[in-house]
């Protein structure tokens, strides 16, 4: 599976709509979702 876009709203501290556009990173071949423990990476 290759995610292209993720839209979140009312998720954790983000009350308004947030859009993560993975297509902008597609030319890089690899991207990483990272953050401190408890930041919500698994929830995404």
PDB file of C-alpha atoms in Angstrom, residues 8 11-12 38-44:
ATOM      1  CA  UNK A   8      -7.102  14.428  10.060  1.00  0.00           C
ATOM      2  CA  UNK A  11      -7.217  14.479  16.300  1.00  0.00           C
ATOM      3  CA  UNK A  12      -5.263  15.080  19.488  1.00  0.00           C
ATOM      4  CA  UNK A  38       3.301   9.104  23.229  1.00  0.00           C
ATOM      5  CA  UNK A  39       3.136  11.568  20.322  1.00  0.00           C
ATOM      6  CA  UNK A  40       0.492   9.564  18.392  1.00  0.00           C
ATOM      7  CA  UNK A  41       2.509   7.869  15.652  1.00  0.00           C
ATOM      8  CA  UNK A  42       0.725   4.548  16.124  1.00  0.00           C
ATOM      9  CA  UNK A  43      -2.679   6.248  15.973  1.00  0.00           C
ATOM     10  CA  UNK A  44      -1.910   7.583  12.511  1.00  0.00           C
TER      11      UNK A  44
END
